[in-house]
Amino acid sequence: MKILKIDHIGIAVKNLAESSRLYEILGIPRAGVEEVAEQKVKVSFFPVGDSEIELLESTSPDGPIARYIEKNGEGIQHMALRVDDLEAALAELKAKGVRLIDEKPRYGAGGAKIAFVHPKSTGGILLELCER
Ligand code: ZN
């Protein structure tokens, strides 16, 4: 498994337009808005250097982001590491006893392949692995 970089930090927000304002004030240009139906979210990316800030607004009251905000309030929801080969990384983590949420890659924003590692195996952080 090869970790290439911190790909993005995912932030759960109630209102994408309102929360985007801060990044516009900071002078970070938005790289687009996308809806990921499978995860019931609308996503905005703000590139910062070689990484991105991902704002996530739920499109449904029963979506994972809505449930996260209900429990924890708005804030950092996950960290994403880019890997060179997601399927190989998942197989290696599973073999080493790391608890996975996704044993197979699923579709993520921007056409990435993504999978989540369970916070029970990461010291409380929801960790996303992504391959672009
Ligand atoms: Zn993400």
Coordinates of N, CA and C and ligand atoms in Angstrom, one line a residue:
M1 N 0.8 -1.2 0.0 CA 0.0 0.0 0.0 C 0.9 1.2 0.0
K2 N 0.5 2.2 -0.8 CA 1.3 3.4 -0.9 C 0.3 4.6 -0.7
I3 N 0.6 5.4 0.4 CA -0.2 6.6 0.7 C 0.5 7.7 -0.1
L4 N -0.3 8.4 -0.9 CA 0.4 9.5 -1.7 C 0.3 10.9 -1.1
K5 N -0.8 11.2 -0.4 CA -0.9 12.5 0.3 C -2.2 12.6 1.0
I6 N -2.4 13.7 1.8 CA -3.7 14.0 2.3 C -4.5 14.5 1.1
D7 N -5.6 13.8 0.7 CA -6.3 14.2 -0.5 C -7.3 15.3 -0.2
H8 N -8.0 15.1 0.9 CA -8.9 16.2 1.4 C -9.4 16.0 2.8
I9 N -9.9 17.1 3.4 CA -10.6 17.0 4.7 C -12.0 17.3 4.4
G10 N -12.9 16.4 4.9 CA -14.3 16.5 4.7 C -15.0 17.2 5.9
I11 N -15.8 18.2 5.6 CA -16.5 19.0 6.6 C -18.0 18.9 6.4
A12 N -18.7 18.5 7.4 CA -20.1 18.4 7.4 C -20.7 19.8 7.7
V13 N -21.6 20.2 6.8 CA -22.2 21.6 6.9 C -23.7 21.4 6.7
K14 N -24.5 22.4 7.3 CA -25.9 22.4 7.2 C -26.3 23.0 5.9
N15 N -25.5 24.1 5.5 CA -25.9 24.8 4.3 C -24.6 25.1 3.5
L16 N -24.5 24.5 2.3 CA -23.3 24.6 1.5 C -23.0 26.1 1.1
A17 N -24.0 26.8 0.7 CA -23.8 28.2 0.2 C -23.3 29.0 1.4
E18 N -23.9 28.9 2.5 CA -23.5 29.7 3.7 C -22.1 29.4 4.1
S19 N -21.8 28.1 4.2 CA -20.5 27.6 4.6 C -19.4 27.9 3.6
S20 N -19.8 28.0 2.3 CA -18.8 28.3 1.3 C -18.2 29.8 1.4
R21 N -19.1 30.6 2.0 CA -18.7 32.0 2.1 C -17.3 32.3 2.7
L22 N -17.0 31.5 3.8 CA -15.7 31.7 4.5 C -14.6 31.4 3.5
Y23 N -14.7 30.4 2.7 CA -13.6 30.0 1.8 C -13.5 31.0 0.7
E24 N -14.6 31.6 0.3 CA -14.6 32.7 -0.7 C -13.8 33.9 -0.1
I25 N -14.1 34.2 1.2 CA -13.5 35.3 1.8 C -12.0 35.0 1.9
L26 N -11.6 33.8 2.2 CA -10.2 33.4 2.3 C -9.5 33.4 0.9
G27 N -10.3 33.6 -0.2 CA -9.7 33.7 -1.5 C -9.5 32.3 -2.1
I28 N -10.2 31.3 -1.6 CA -10.0 29.9 -2.2 C -11.1 29.7 -3.2
P29 N -10.7 29.6 -4.5 CA -11.8 29.4 -5.5 C -12.4 28.0 -5.4
R30 N -13.8 28.0 -5.5 CA -14.5 26.8 -5.5 C -14.3 26.0 -6.8
A31 N -14.0 24.7 -6.7 CA -13.7 23.9 -7.8 C -15.0 23.2 -8.3
G32 N -16.2 23.6 -7.9 CA -17.4 23.0 -8.4 C -18.2 22.4 -7.4
V33 N -19.5 22.1 -7.7 CA -20.5 21.5 -6.9 C -20.9 20.2 -7.5
E34 N -21.1 19.2 -6.8 CA -21.5 17.9 -7.3 C -22.5 17.2 -6.3
E35 N -23.5 16.5 -6.9 CA -24.3 15.8 -6.0 C -24.0 14.3 -6.1
V36 N -23.8 13.6 -5.0 CA -23.5 12.2 -5.0 C -24.7 11.5 -4.4
A37 N -25.6 11.0 -5.3 CA -26.9 10.5 -4.9 C -26.8 9.3 -3.9
E38 N -25.8 8.5 -4.2 CA -25.6 7.3 -3.4 C -25.3 7.6 -1.9
Q39 N -24.6 8.7 -1.7 CA -24.3 9.1 -0.3 C -25.2 10.2 0.2
K40 N -26.2 10.6 -0.6 CA -27.2 11.6 -0.2 C -26.5 12.9 0.2
V41 N -25.6 13.4 -0.6 CA -24.9 14.6 -0.3 C -24.7 15.5 -1.5
K42 N -24.5 16.8 -1.2 CA -24.1 17.8 -2.2 C -22.7 18.2 -1.7
V43 N -21.8 18.2 -2.7 CA -20.4 18.4 -2.3 C -19.8 19.6 -3.0
S44 N -19.0 20.4 -2.3 CA -18.2 21.5 -2.9 C -16.7 21.3 -2.5
F45 N -15.8 21.4 -3.5 CA -14.4 21.3 -3.3 C -13.7 22.6 -3.4
F46 N -12.8 22.9 -2.4 CA -12.0 24.1 -2.4 C -10.5 23.7 -2.4
P47 N -9.8 23.8 -3.5 CA -8.4 23.3 -3.5 C -7.5 24.2 -2.7
V48 N -6.7 23.6 -1.9 CA -5.7 24.4 -1.1 C -4.4 23.7 -1.4
G49 N -3.5 24.3 -2.1 CA -2.2 23.6 -2.5 C -2.5 22.3 -3.2
D50 N -1.9 21.3 -2.7 CA -2.0 20.0 -3.3 C -3.2 19.1 -2.7
S51 N -4.0 19.7 -1.8 CA -5.1 19.0 -1.1 C -6.3 19.9 -1.3
E52 N -7.5 19.4 -0.8 CA -8.7 20.1 -0.9 C -9.5 20.1 0.4
I53 N -10.4 21.1 0.5 CA -11.4 21.1 1.6 C -12.7 20.7 0.9
E54 N -13.3 19.7 1.5 CA -14.6 19.2 0.9 C -15.7 19.5 1.8
L55 N -16.7 20.4 1.4 CA -17.8 20.7 2.2 C -19.0 19.7 1.8
L56 N -19.6 19.2 2.8 CA -20.7 18.2 2.5 C -22.0 18.6 3.1
E57 N -23.0 18.8 2.3 CA -24.4 19.1 2.8 C -25.3 17.9 2.5
S58 N -26.1 17.5 3.4 CA -27.0 16.4 3.2 C -28.1 16.8 2.3
T59 N -28.5 15.8 1.4 CA -29.7 16.1 0.6 C -30.9 15.4 1.1
S60 N -30.7 14.7 2.3 CA -31.8 13.9 2.8 C -31.7 13.8 4.4
P61 N -32.8 13.9 5.1 CA -32.7 13.9 6.6 C -32.2 12.6 7.1
D62 N -32.2 11.5 6.3 CA -31.7 10.2 6.8 C -30.3 9.9 6.2
G63 N -29.6 10.9 5.5 CA -28.3 10.6 5.0 C -27.2 10.6 6.0
P64 N -26.1 10.1 5.7 CA -25.0 10.0 6.7 C -24.5 11.4 7.2
I65 N -24.5 12.4 6.4 CA -24.1 13.7 6.9 C -25.1 14.3 7.8
A66 N -26.4 14.1 7.5 CA -27.5 14.6 8.3 C -27.4 14.0 9.7
R67 N -27.1 12.7 9.7 CA -27.0 11.9 11.0 C -25.8 12.4 11.8
Y68 N -24.7 12.6 11.0 CA -23.5 13.1 11.7 C -23.7 14.4 12.4
I69 N -24.4 15.4 11.7 CA -24.6 16.7 12.2 C -25.6 16.6 13.4
E70 N -26.6 15.7 13.3 CA -27.5 15.6 14.4 C -26.8 15.1 15.7
K71 N -25.8 14.3 15.5 CA -25.1 13.7 16.7 C -24.0 14.6 17.2
N72 N -23.2 15.3 16.2 CA -22.0 16.0 16.6 C -22.0 17.5 16.3
G73 N -23.0 17.9 15.5 CA -23.0 19.3 15.0 C -22.1 19.4 13.8
E74 N -22.0 20.6 13.2 CA -21.2 20.8 12.0 C -19.7 20.7 12.4
G75 N -18.9 20.3 11.4 CA -17.5 20.2 11.7 C -16.8 19.2 10.8
I76 N -15.5 18.9 11.2 CA -14.7 18.0 10.4 C -15.3 16.6 10.6
Q77 N -15.7 15.9 9.5 CA -16.3 14.6 9.5 C -15.4 13.5 9.1
H78 N -14.5 13.8 8.2 CA -13.5 12.7 7.8 C -12.3 13.3 7.2
M79 N -11.2 12.5 7.2 CA -10.0 12.8 6.5 C -9.7 11.8 5.5
A80 N -9.3 12.3 4.3 CA -9.1 11.3 3.2 C -7.6 11.3 2.8
L81 N -7.1 10.1 2.7 CA -5.8 9.8 2.2 C -5.9 9.2 0.8
R82 N -5.0 9.8 -0.1 CA -5.0 9.2 -1.5 C -4.0 8.0 -1.5
V83 N -4.5 6.9 -2.1 CA -3.7 5.8 -2.3 C -3.5 5.5 -3.8
D84 N -2.5 4.8 -4.1 CA -2.2 4.5 -5.5 C -3.1 3.3 -6.0
D85 N -3.5 2.4 -5.1 CA -4.3 1.2 -5.5 C -5.2 0.9 -4.4
L86 N -6.5 1.4 -4.5 CA -7.4 1.2 -3.4 C -7.7 -0.2 -3.0
E87 N -8.0 -1.1 -4.0 CA -8.3 -2.5 -3.8 C -7.2 -3.2 -3.0
A88 N -5.9 -2.9 -3.4 CA -4.8 -3.5 -2.7 C -4.7 -3.0 -1.3
A89 N -4.9 -1.7 -1.1 CA -4.8 -1.1 0.2 C -5.9 -1.7 1.1
L90 N -7.1 -1.9 0.6 CA -8.2 -2.5 1.4 C -7.8 -4.0 1.8
A91 N -7.3 -4.7 0.9 CA -6.9 -6.1 1.1 C -5.8 -6.1 2.2
E92 N -4.8 -5.2 2.1 CA -3.7 -5.2 3.0 C -4.2 -4.8 4.5
L93 N -5.1 -3.8 4.5 CA -5.6 -3.4 5.8 C -6.4 -4.5 6.5
K94 N -7.3 -5.2 5.7 CA -8.1 -6.3 6.2 C -7.2 -7.4 6.7
A95 N -6.2 -7.7 5.9 CA -5.3 -8.8 6.3 C -4.6 -8.5 7.6
K96 N -4.4 -7.2 7.9 CA -3.7 -6.7 9.1 C -4.7 -6.5 10.3
G97 N -5.9 -6.8 10.1 CA -6.9 -6.7 11.2 C -7.5 -5.4 11.4
V98 N -7.4 -4.5 10.4 CA -8.0 -3.2 10.5 C -9.5 -3.3 10.1
R99 N -10.4 -2.7 10.9 CA -11.8 -2.8 10.7 C -12.2 -1.8 9.6
L100 N -12.8 -2.3 8.6 CA -13.2 -1.5 7.4 C -14.7 -1.3 7.4
I101 N -15.2 -0.1 7.0 CA -16.6 0.1 6.7 C -16.9 -0.5 5.3
D102 N -16.0 -0.2 4.4 CA -16.2 -0.7 3.0 C -15.1 -1.6 2.6
E103 N -15.5 -2.9 2.3 CA -14.4 -3.8 1.9 C -14.2 -3.7 0.4
K104 N -15.1 -3.1 -0.3 CA -15.0 -2.9 -1.8 C -15.1 -1.4 -2.0
P105 N -14.4 -0.8 -3.0 CA -14.5 0.6 -3.3 C -15.9 1.0 -3.8
R106 N -16.3 2.2 -3.5 CA -17.5 2.7 -4.0 C -17.3 4.0 -4.7
Y107 N -18.3 4.6 -5.4 CA -18.1 5.8 -6.1 C -18.1 7.0 -5.2
G108 N -17.2 7.9 -5.4 CA -17.1 9.1 -4.7 C -17.2 10.3 -5.6
A109 N -17.3 11.5 -5.0 CA -17.3 12.8 -5.8 C -16.1 12.9 -6.7
G110 N -16.3 13.5 -7.8 CA -15.2 13.7 -8.8 C -14.7 12.5 -9.5
G111 N -15.6 11.4 -9.4 CA -15.2 10.2 -10.1 C -14.2 9.3 -9.4
A112 N -13.9 9.7 -8.1 CA -12.9 8.9 -7.4 C -13.5 7.6 -6.9
K113 N -12.6 6.6 -6.7 CA -13.0 5.4 -6.0 C -12.7 5.6 -4.5
I114 N -13.6 5.3 -3.6 CA -13.4 5.6 -2.2 C -13.8 4.4 -1.4
A115 N -13.3 4.4 -0.1 CA -13.7 3.4 0.9 C -13.4 4.0 2.2
F116 N -14.2 3.6 3.2 CA -14.0 4.2 4.6 C -13.5 3.1 5.5
V117 N -12.6 3.5 6.4 CA -12.0 2.7 7.5 C -12.8 3.1 8.7
H118 N -13.1 2.1 9.5 CA -13.9 2.3 10.7 C -13.2 3.1 11.8
P119 N -13.8 4.1 12.4 CA -13.2 4.9 13.5 C -12.7 4.1 14.6
K120 N -13.3 2.9 14.8 CA -12.8 2.0 15.9 C -11.4 1.6 15.7
S121 N -10.9 1.6 14.5 CA -9.6 1.2 14.1 C -8.6 2.3 13.9
T122 N -9.1 3.6 14.1 CA -8.3 4.7 13.7 C -8.2 5.7 14.9
G123 N -8.6 5.3 16.1 CA -8.5 6.3 17.2 C -9.6 7.4 17.1
G124 N -10.7 7.0 16.5 CA -11.9 7.9 16.4 C -12.1 8.7 15.2
I125 N -11.1 8.6 14.2 CA -11.2 9.4 13.0 C -11.9 8.5 11.9
L126 N -12.9 9.1 11.3 CA -13.4 8.4 10.1 C -12.4 8.7 8.9
L127 N -11.8 7.6 8.5 CA -10.8 7.7 7.5 C -11.3 7.2 6.2
E128 N -11.1 8.1 5.2 CA -11.5 7.7 3.8 C -10.2 7.5 3.0
L129 N -10.2 6.4 2.3 CA -9.1 6.1 1.3 C -9.6 6.4 -0.1
C130 N -8.9 7.1 -0.9 CA -9.4 7.4 -2.2 C -8.3 7.2 -3.3
E131 N -8.8 6.8 -4.5 CA -7.9 6.6 -5.6 C -8.5 7.4 -6.7
R132 N -7.7 8.2 -7.3 CA -8.2 9.1 -8.5 C -7.5 8.7 -9.8
Ligands
ZN1 ZN -14.4 12.7 1.3

